[in-house]
């Protein structure tokens, strides 16, 4: 997809639409001069970024949007619709409803109420806000490896948050969850399908019936992992993903695995009646999925219609199917599986735990956690100097002991290496990536 | 500024930067086909928008971004930095700090802690969250004409919200505020400098010392009006704007009057020490303006660095001065003043109240509120059919009586006309706009 061609088409298309509304004089106050030096400064400044686009960037959760998303965003941005109200953006409001319905179908939700948000954090805030309204006075349980936003949003909402210990794969420990549910203090359980640290998948199919036995609501934070539902039953165990259909709400970030630029999260509720908690002038109005007015079912007010247009256009070209967007995720998943197998055979590197999605964690072999920490830090720095971009992930001594009991625990925490293989290009370079990381690890001075 | 030229330059600049990181093979899963019909569908769908760009659109608070903002946004979007963390976007994080410092200077804040947000609502949520932490158990007072987000965010935060009655210009009634402060139940007063309905300016210079006498914190919601601070002392009475410098926090939306696309709000605190309320793993860490790490002083997590780049680039070309961006706002203000004077001489239209900023409210002359409501609704529809886009604003019977005591109050509420003249082009067409609206009003059947 030739970005230049389609950006030019976008500008022309909007200019043509504008011309249909009659000529007018531009105001002199908007004229600018000396654009060249300002633009040069902008570009020079932007050079101070890591090459998120390149497969040699195997670090954090970052990549550029698909050209389709860029073109969709740009086209709508030239009009600047506001998805807060129908008269602020009729077209993009309709696109938002359509894309949210596609997400709902991906999760197996039939009836639903949902909308795009500017981020996963706001999407989670909304889900927890509704959870609090439905279970006032009760707490919210989330995994110890869940995103820290849940603890923070509990504080914002004035709700007691409870971190449930993780098992030896970073998933929620269901025995510990049941102990907590037995106290009668939990109104909502937050499950994570794809933690941002390890990509661990909470066992939704087991946690959901457990939570229901204690009358608890279940919210799924699929901000990172949500689109992997497209691989359920083929590349991934279907059970946790299929169980999402029975949960009460789910969050997913199109700006992570949906190929979108930042500014695009989503929250979906299975029961459209929760729309009543959003209403501000009447607590009794009832919403159904047929009567969505996006500003009335969102805590956010002004919101970029461009996000909806970008996502809608992208899904026209890469639909939410195993063969469409699913193949992009499958490539990253294959890269992670392949890398894990290479790491398992390495003399100098050790796999931290088998990847469940496309995040691989590993560390330079050493006898103590303290030394692993120092070596990891050095690998990060040395890699960066060579144009090989990795990231580190801090693990606690208990987490290390659960996975690698032979390592001496001389510190409370230590860094290991973490690579998010969310670009499908990772699949094409994973062998050379592994060789480069082995070489980095091998360069260390002897212990 | 030739948008096509600069978009092309943007794509080239990022491609050159990318090429510096070495070649790599694209993954086939990202290839798309049949772009043409999908693009045509996108454009056809986007035609279903009102012409926000055109001066004949004199309705809601909507306009496209400046080409500089489009180019800045597009350039950074191609990299997709995440301003949550420094390693997600070092360049745009620095740009964000610089633009926030410019906003702080505009409001007369010296030391400050602040960041861009995805919207004014989130910015206000953060200000009220900090307010609640500082005054636990106490309520928050806001004007009856303040944005409804304050009432809603009080509910989200579990804080008691109190609406203070408005005076006969839609400003907060300070007598009523003092009555409320005397109860000892108010920890924070929210003042609005530019209500979204009428553009009314709360008397910050009078409300601030009053609030301080009762030990209350003062937050200013300048989401809509904030950039009018550039006109303080020239086109506008300086007193309320200068008083913002003594308040505790302020919110302003660059996506309203800052020429940005949606997705760009801002919150600023005068005391950098409030950063401690954002910290999630340690409640004791202290922040100063020298040590900003944007993800640690924001409730939002992933956030588009592109917003910061767009705003930074725009301010290079249209700086925050009376002669720079100020002139864009001054044009809208002059348009409003001119239109108000034309309306005052009209036989068929009546000015609802004199505009304080660039929002003009008026209604077709009639004897009763009910008839004004019906005529206004008809003018809205008829105008739209002629390509003249207005909007309506619902006023209560008391509000009408306070301004126009001769009108018979046969209904509890009624719609009047409202035009937001936020495009400087309004200045160039205001006489013909008035003539067109007079003609619309004159077409009515006799009462």
XYZ file of N, CA and C in Angstrom, chain B residues 153-260:
324
model
N -17.724 13.471 37.003
C -16.436 13.045 37.557
C -16.483 13.039 39.092
N -17.294 13.901 39.675
C -17.488 13.821 41.132
C -18.089 12.467 41.481
N -19.015 12.021 40.667
C -19.630 10.718 40.930
C -18.590 9.600 40.765
N -17.800 9.691 39.703
C -16.747 8.683 39.488
C -15.803 8.648 40.696
N -15.474 9.826 41.206
C -14.507 9.921 42.307
C -15.139 9.689 43.675
N -16.447 9.558 43.710
C -17.109 9.370 45.000
C -17.069 10.621 45.869
N -17.147 11.780 45.232
C -17.108 13.066 45.936
C -18.464 13.749 45.767
N -18.892 14.464 46.783
C -20.145 15.202 46.664
C -19.939 16.429 45.770
N -20.741 16.535 44.730
C -20.666 17.691 43.834
C -21.791 18.672 44.136
N -21.487 19.963 44.081
C -22.490 20.988 44.373
C -22.528 21.977 43.220
N -23.698 22.122 42.605
C -23.843 23.106 41.527
C -24.220 24.452 42.133
N -23.414 25.465 41.845
C -23.667 26.812 42.358
C -24.502 27.564 41.318
N -25.611 28.169 41.720
C -26.457 28.872 40.745
C -25.681 29.918 39.937
N -26.187 30.176 38.747
C -25.561 31.150 37.854
C -26.244 32.514 38.000
N -25.493 33.556 37.684
C -26.101 34.890 37.671
C -26.756 35.135 36.307
N -27.148 36.381 36.052
C -27.903 36.660 34.822
C -27.020 36.738 33.576
N -25.752 36.356 33.689
C -24.879 36.218 32.518
C -24.309 34.803 32.406
N -24.801 33.882 33.241
C -24.308 32.510 33.174
C -23.021 32.287 33.936
N -22.632 33.291 34.743
C -21.421 33.148 35.566
C -21.805 32.626 36.944
N -20.823 32.115 37.663
C -21.109 31.628 39.011
C -21.547 32.793 39.901
N -22.626 32.581 40.641
C -23.122 33.591 41.580
C -22.288 33.503 42.862
N -21.540 34.576 43.142
C -20.596 34.495 44.264
C -21.278 34.529 45.624
N -22.452 35.122 45.685
C -23.221 35.084 46.933
C -23.611 33.654 47.257
N -24.082 32.958 46.239
C -24.468 31.559 46.432
C -23.239 30.706 46.765
N -22.114 31.037 46.140
C -20.882 30.296 46.449
C -20.506 30.481 47.915
N -20.604 31.731 48.382
C -20.219 31.974 49.783
C -21.156 31.237 50.737
N -22.440 31.216 50.430
C -23.382 30.460 51.267
C -22.934 28.996 51.379
N -22.497 28.466 50.252
C -22.074 27.068 50.217
C -20.763 26.874 50.991
N -19.820 27.802 50.799
C -18.531 27.707 51.491
C -18.732 27.772 53.007
N -19.703 28.563 53.438
C -19.966 28.725 54.883
C -20.372 27.417 55.547
N -20.909 26.490 54.742
C -21.326 25.211 55.337
C -20.136 24.372 55.776
N -18.928 24.727 55.278
C -17.735 23.964 55.637
C -17.626 22.627 54.911
N -18.479 22.424 53.922
C -18.492 21.124 53.245
C -17.736 21.139 51.918
N -17.162 22.295 51.553
C -16.524 22.428 50.245
C -15.003 22.450 50.385
N -14.332 21.539 49.690
C -12.872 21.526 49.698
C -12.285 22.178 48.462
N -13.061 22.203 47.386
C -12.544 22.713 46.107
C -13.640 23.450 45.346
N -13.262 24.585 44.773
C -14.167 25.344 43.909
C -13.648 25.248 42.482
N -14.530 24.865 41.565
C -14.174 24.821 40.147
C -14.746 26.064 39.469
N -13.881 26.863 38.876
C -14.324 28.045 38.130
C -14.161 27.764 36.648
N -15.039 28.321 35.843
C -14.975 28.101 34.402
C -14.705 29.424 33.704
N -13.646 29.456 32.930
C -13.392 30.671 32.145
C -13.717 30.354 30.690
N -15.005 30.515 30.412
C -15.515 30.201 29.083
C -16.378 28.960 29.137
N -17.653 29.108 29.555
C -18.528 27.939 29.543
C -18.758 27.499 28.102
N -18.974 26.199 27.937
C -19.159 25.703 26.570
C -20.517 26.123 26.008
N -21.455 26.470 26.872
C -22.745 26.915 26.369
C -22.713 28.355 25.884
N -22.373 29.263 26.780
C -22.475 30.700 26.500
C -21.129 31.390 26.363
N -20.055 30.695 26.715
C -18.759 31.378 26.746
C -18.657 32.352 27.911
N -19.382 32.076 28.989
C -19.356 32.972 30.159
C -18.081 32.752 30.970
N -17.578 33.859 31.547
C -16.314 33.830 32.298
C -16.619 34.012 33.772
N -16.370 32.990 34.584
C -16.537 33.167 36.022
C -15.536 34.220 36.518
N -15.929 35.047 37.492
C -15.026 36.103 37.999
C -13.951 35.515 38.902
N -12.924 34.956 38.283
C -11.862 34.264 39.029
C -11.226 35.196 40.061
N -11.032 36.458 39.675
C -10.364 37.420 40.558
C -11.173 37.680 41.829
N -12.472 37.449 41.791
C -13.297 37.640 42.991
C -13.543 36.309 43.706
N -13.703 35.253 42.923
C -13.998 33.947 43.530
C -12.774 33.371 44.246
N -11.578 33.654 43.710
C -10.356 33.076 44.301
C -10.145 33.546 45.743
N -10.135 34.880 46.009
C -9.958 35.287 47.413
C -11.092 34.794 48.309
N -12.294 34.718 47.755
C -13.432 34.211 48.527
C -13.194 32.747 48.929
N -12.804 31.934 47.957
C -12.541 30.521 48.239
C -11.411 30.375 49.260
N -10.393 31.206 49.122
C -9.238 31.120 50.027
C -9.637 31.452 51.461
N -10.579 32.372 51.616
C -11.023 32.722 52.973
C -11.610 31.506 53.676
N -12.128 30.580 52.877
C -12.729 29.377 53.471
C -11.815 28.156 53.316
N -10.561 28.414 52.956
C -9.580 27.327 52.889
C -9.772 26.386 51.714
N -10.491 26.837 50.698
C -10.785 25.924 49.575
C -9.728 26.018 48.478
N -9.524 24.906 47.841
C -8.679 24.807 46.657
C -9.466 25.374 45.472
N -8.741 25.922 44.473
C -9.427 26.469 43.299
C -8.863 25.855 42.013
N -9.756 25.236 41.278
C -9.409 24.674 39.965
C -10.137 25.473 38.891
N -9.440 25.756 37.788
C -10.044 26.509 36.693
C -10.234 25.606 35.480
N -11.460 25.470 35.051
C -11.747 24.736 33.821
C -11.735 25.744 32.665
N -10.588 25.836 32.029
C -10.431 26.729 30.884
C -10.340 25.889 29.612
N -10.986 24.723 29.632
C -10.915 23.810 28.483
C -11.296 24.556 27.208
N -12.424 25.264 27.258
C -12.799 26.016 26.064
C -12.079 27.355 25.978
N -12.095 28.118 27.060
C -11.668 29.519 26.958
C -10.194 29.786 27.154
N -9.440 28.798 27.606
C -8.078 29.053 28.070
C -7.191 29.927 27.203
N -7.218 29.674 25.893
C -6.306 30.426 25.024
C -6.689 31.899 24.901
N -7.905 32.263 25.350
C -8.277 33.679 25.349
C -7.446 34.477 26.349
N -6.709 33.763 27.209
C -5.772 34.465 28.091
C -4.810 35.327 27.274
N -4.583 34.931 26.012
C -3.690 35.713 25.144
C -4.262 37.096 24.841
N -5.566 37.271 24.998
C -6.207 38.556 24.698
C -6.454 39.387 25.952
N -6.089 38.828 27.111
C -6.367 39.530 28.365
C -5.652 40.873 28.383
N -6.411 41.926 28.669
C -5.810 43.252 28.730
C -5.834 43.978 27.406
N -6.160 43.279 26.324
C -6.309 43.985 25.046
C -7.781 43.919 24.645
N -8.228 42.751 24.170
C -9.613 42.617 23.736
C -10.541 42.217 24.877
N -9.988 41.752 25.967
C -10.793 41.240 27.073
C -10.315 41.838 28.389
N -11.245 41.964 29.331
C -10.906 42.382 30.691
C -9.846 41.435 31.249
N -8.753 41.971 31.734
C -7.624 41.142 32.154
C -7.858 40.426 33.480
N -8.702 40.990 34.334
C -8.757 40.544 35.734
C -8.978 39.038 35.916
N -10.028 38.450 35.324
C -10.227 37.008 35.594
C -9.081 36.157 35.077
N -8.518 36.540 33.938
C -7.437 35.755 33.324
C -6.168 35.844 34.141
N -5.835 37.043 34.611
C -4.601 37.189 35.402
C -4.704 36.437 36.720
N -5.939 36.332 37.232
C -6.132 35.670 38.530
C -5.888 34.164 38.457
N -5.910 33.614 37.251
C -5.667 32.158 37.121
C -4.298 31.799 37.701
N -3.359 32.737 37.585
C -1.993 32.495 38.077
C -1.975 32.135 39.557
N -2.991 32.567 40.307
C -3.032 32.280 41.733
C -3.839 31.042 42.084
N -4.412 30.387 41.068
C -5.245 29.207 41.326
C -4.365 27.959 41.398
N -4.955 26.845 41.777
C -4.166 25.645 42.037
C -3.975 24.756 40.818
N -4.950 24.763 39.953
C -4.827 23.927 38.751
C -5.675 24.535 37.647
N -5.345 24.175 36.424
C -6.076 24.703 35.271
C -6.043 23.660 34.161
N -7.139 23.606 33.429
C -7.277 22.687 32.306
C -7.529 23.502 31.051
N -6.872 23.121 29.971
C -7.127 23.790 28.686
C -7.024 22.743 27.575
N -7.842 22.900 26.559
C -7.891 21.937 25.451
C -7.260 22.510 24.192
N -6.042 22.121 23.870
C -5.498 22.546 22.571
C -6.352 22.077 21.389
N -7.148 21.023 21.572
C -7.990 20.594 20.446
C -9.236 21.464 20.291
N -9.393 22.437 21.132
C -10.465 23.408 20.879
C -9.870 24.644 20.203
N -9.254 25.546 20.984
C -8.762 26.780 20.369
C -7.274 26.743 20.038
N -6.631 25.598 20.222
C -5.199 25.514 19.944
C -4.903 24.965 18.557
N -5.955 24.874 17.727
C -5.818 24.481 16.312
C -5.419 23.015 16.141
N -5.589 22.210 17.180
C -5.191 20.802 17.119
C -6.359 19.893 16.753
